[in-house]
Amino acid sequence: MSAIGVLTGGGDCPGLNAAIRAVVRGAVDRGYEVIGIRHGWRGLAEGDTVALDRAAVAGILPRGGTILGTTGYDPFREGTVEAVRATTRSLGLAGVVVIGGEGTLGVARRLHEELAYPVVGVPKTIDNDLAGTELTIGFDTAVHICTAAIDRLHTTAESHNRVMVVEVMGRHTGWIAAASGIAGGADVIFVPEAPTPIEDACEHILARHEQGKDFSIVVAAEGYRLTRRSGEQEELVIQEVDRYGYVRLGGIGHVIAREISAGTGFETRVTVLGHVQRGGTPTARDRFVATRLGLHAARLADEGSWGRMAAVLGDTIGDVSLEEATRERRGLSPEWIEAARIVA
Ligand code: F6P
């Protein structure tokens, strides 16, 4: 019996288990054995694997996180590409389904292009910034969590006549900020793709107060760089670089709050939603999207359509090349940017 591997890499998100379950079911249905690879690419470099059958994935559909574990391990960076290939051979894998974002799928693309490694991708990241797909696993849940938080902040902001700044994730793009800001009725939305000058935000908040609205909700993507009307931009606020060389953002909310407080004189508070956005049970949408993407990936693996990534294309699931998916990031479209600007 031939076998297919499955791994999750990069940051976790709700919906990964639904995707793993679908890959297993789709592959078993076609007569394959499935081998789960633990902790992303590291599991292939170190031979850390677990057999997955239908029983092993029973009950995981609504669970957040990933039963396989995940890391940002990059075999090119670690010099372990040969070990990855050796493990793949020794496990008798026909190919590997890789569930990941730009980093993990970037490794998949290189392995495929440079070494003809048999791999199929499934897009996940709460940031929703992969090209070639209209949606990535985890985004919908993150937006729900942020919108619920904004709703709660509204009532306390209103009671105290305060400005509430909510910092959400989004390293390079403002998908979560724009979607939750629009859905939550934010008054200002800061995104990296079209950075609103801080002076414009202060003016808008002052104008609201003049109209009798004594509170304001401000949503900022962590990847927003403080921008002035002069065009001058501050550096990204970086917390650290992790052991895999990954830059960790966070803190722009406090910078914005300081500026708004100084520019308006209003009492300002900050909420950094952080990893709460990635935790807990996935929404129904993330579950069915992850399931359909996982099933499509199993189909692609069965066909030997290596180098492809399952993708959400309008109302259907199709696939694109890993090259297209990782060539450049997908930022907010002009229509999204305009919506965020007009309603906020
Ligand atoms: O890429 C997904 C993401 O959640 C980003 O929005 C965020 O910047 C990053 O991961 C956080 O990474 P970590 O879990 O390593 O702190």
mmCIF file of N, CA and C and ligand atoms in Angstrom, residues 10-13 101-102 124-129 168-172 176 222-223 240 242 246-250 274-275 277-278, ligand 1:
data_model
loop_
_atom_site.group_PDB
_atom_site.id
_atom_site.type_symbol
_atom_site.label_atom_id
_atom_site.label_comp_id
_atom_site.label_asym_id
_atom_site.label_seq_id
_atom_site.Cartn_x
_atom_site.Cartn_y
_atom_site.Cartn_z
ATOM 1 N N GLY A 10 4.480 26.433 10.539
ATOM 2 C CA GLY A 10 4.238 27.847 10.822
ATOM 3 C C GLY A 10 3.308 28.028 12.009
ATOM 4 N N GLY A 11 2.681 29.192 12.096
ATOM 5 C CA GLY A 11 1.788 29.462 13.226
ATOM 6 C C GLY A 11 0.545 28.585 13.159
ATOM 7 N N ASP A 12 0.083 28.116 14.302
ATOM 8 C CA ASP A 12 -1.144 27.306 14.289
ATOM 9 C C ASP A 12 -2.345 28.208 14.020
ATOM 10 N N CYS A 13 -3.488 27.604 13.782
ATOM 11 C CA CYS A 13 -4.727 28.384 13.673
ATOM 12 C C CYS A 13 -5.915 27.427 13.750
ATOM 13 N N GLY A 101 1.496 28.384 5.683
ATOM 14 C CA GLY A 101 1.422 29.735 5.144
ATOM 15 C C GLY A 101 2.625 29.994 4.254
ATOM 16 N N GLU A 102 2.990 31.253 4.097
ATOM 17 C CA GLU A 102 4.031 31.605 3.125
ATOM 18 C C GLU A 102 5.384 30.934 3.403
ATOM 19 N N LYS A 124 -3.090 27.952 4.815
ATOM 20 C CA LYS A 124 -3.598 28.366 6.132
ATOM 21 C C LYS A 124 -2.811 29.575 6.616
ATOM 22 N N THR A 125 -3.453 30.493 7.210
ATOM 23 C CA THR A 125 -2.862 31.575 8.008
ATOM 24 C C THR A 125 -3.993 32.508 8.378
ATOM 25 N N ILE A 126 -4.036 32.901 9.625
ATOM 26 C CA ILE A 126 -5.101 33.845 10.009
ATOM 27 C C ILE A 126 -4.919 35.155 9.253
ATOM 28 N N ASP A 127 -3.712 35.429 8.755
ATOM 29 C CA ASP A 127 -3.455 36.699 8.065
ATOM 30 C C ASP A 127 -4.133 36.786 6.694
ATOM 31 N N ASN A 128 -4.518 35.642 6.123
ATOM 32 C CA ASN A 128 -5.226 35.592 4.825
ATOM 33 C C ASN A 128 -4.433 36.209 3.679
ATOM 34 N N ASP A 129 -3.108 36.154 3.745
ATOM 35 C CA ASP A 129 -2.323 36.916 2.768
ATOM 36 C C ASP A 129 -1.642 36.069 1.689
ATOM 37 N N VAL A 168 -4.595 44.090 16.310
ATOM 38 C CA VAL A 168 -4.869 42.732 15.834
ATOM 39 C C VAL A 168 -3.673 42.240 15.020
ATOM 40 N N MET A 169 -3.657 40.937 14.714
ATOM 41 C CA MET A 169 -2.538 40.397 13.935
ATOM 42 C C MET A 169 -2.672 40.779 12.454
ATOM 43 N N GLY A 170 -1.636 40.508 11.725
ATOM 44 C CA GLY A 170 -1.568 40.910 10.314
ATOM 45 C C GLY A 170 -0.195 41.495 10.092
ATOM 46 N N ARG A 171 0.755 40.615 9.763
ATOM 47 C CA ARG A 171 2.155 41.038 9.679
ATOM 48 C C ARG A 171 2.405 41.996 8.522
ATOM 49 N N HIS A 172 1.846 41.628 7.360
ATOM 50 C CA HIS A 172 2.125 42.426 6.161
ATOM 51 C C HIS A 172 0.863 43.005 5.562
ATOM 52 N N ILE A 176 -7.300 41.114 8.669
ATOM 53 C CA ILE A 176 -8.048 40.949 9.928
ATOM 54 C C ILE A 176 -8.533 42.314 10.416
ATOM 55 N N GLU A 222 -0.993 44.809 13.333
ATOM 56 C CA GLU A 222 0.343 44.871 13.955
ATOM 57 C C GLU A 222 1.424 45.309 12.965
ATOM 58 N N GLY A 223 1.166 45.125 11.660
ATOM 59 C CA GLY A 223 2.161 45.469 10.645
ATOM 60 C C GLY A 223 2.049 46.899 10.141
ATOM 61 N N GLU A 240 10.793 40.643 18.815
ATOM 62 C CA GLU A 240 11.989 39.790 18.842
ATOM 63 C C GLU A 240 12.109 39.023 17.527
ATOM 64 N N ASP A 242 12.663 35.106 16.478
ATOM 65 C CA ASP A 242 12.666 33.816 17.174
ATOM 66 C C ASP A 242 13.780 32.897 16.656
ATOM 67 N N TYR A 246 12.388 34.144 12.594
ATOM 68 C CA TYR A 246 11.087 34.737 12.297
ATOM 69 C C TYR A 246 10.911 35.995 13.139
ATOM 70 N N VAL A 247 10.604 37.120 12.483
ATOM 71 C CA VAL A 247 10.453 38.390 13.201
ATOM 72 C C VAL A 247 9.069 38.452 13.849
ATOM 73 N N ARG A 248 9.040 38.691 15.163
ATOM 74 C CA ARG A 248 7.762 38.753 15.867
ATOM 75 C C ARG A 248 7.368 40.223 16.059
ATOM 76 N N LEU A 249 6.180 40.578 15.557
ATOM 77 C CA LEU A 249 5.707 41.956 15.660
ATOM 78 C C LEU A 249 4.843 42.123 16.915
ATOM 79 N N GLY A 250 4.409 43.346 17.157
ATOM 80 C CA GLY A 250 3.524 43.608 18.299
ATOM 81 C C GLY A 250 3.952 44.863 19.015
ATOM 82 N N GLY A 274 -3.528 39.621 20.393
ATOM 83 C CA GLY A 274 -2.491 38.590 20.385
ATOM 84 C C GLY A 274 -2.982 37.206 19.989
ATOM 85 N N HIS A 275 -2.476 36.188 20.677
ATOM 86 C CA HIS A 275 -2.737 34.804 20.275
ATOM 87 C C HIS A 275 -4.138 34.316 20.584
ATOM 88 N N GLN A 277 -6.465 35.373 19.132
ATOM 89 C CA GLN A 277 -7.020 35.310 17.760
ATOM 90 C C GLN A 277 -6.792 33.962 17.094
ATOM 91 N N ARG A 278 -5.847 33.197 17.594
ATOM 92 C CA ARG A 278 -5.528 31.916 16.958
ATOM 93 C C ARG A 278 -6.043 30.725 17.758
HETATM 94 O O1 F6P B 1 1.354 34.481 10.520
HETATM 95 C C1 F6P B 1 0.354 34.279 11.452
HETATM 96 C C2 F6P B 1 0.629 35.078 12.704
HETATM 97 O O2 F6P B 1 -0.406 34.839 13.622
HETATM 98 C C3 F6P B 1 0.815 36.561 12.466
HETATM 99 O O3 F6P B 1 -0.396 37.245 12.363
HETATM 100 C C4 F6P B 1 1.640 36.958 13.679
HETATM 101 O O4 F6P B 1 2.444 38.077 13.404
HETATM 102 C C5 F6P B 1 2.490 35.760 13.912
HETATM 103 O O5 F6P B 1 1.846 34.663 13.321
HETATM 104 C C6 F6P B 1 2.777 35.491 15.356
HETATM 105 O O6 F6P B 1 3.690 34.446 15.433
HETATM 106 P P1 F6P B 1 4.095 33.701 16.771
HETATM 107 O O7 F6P B 1 3.010 32.722 17.100
HETATM 108 O O8 F6P B 1 5.362 33.024 16.427
HETATM 109 O O9 F6P B 1 4.226 34.729 17.852
#
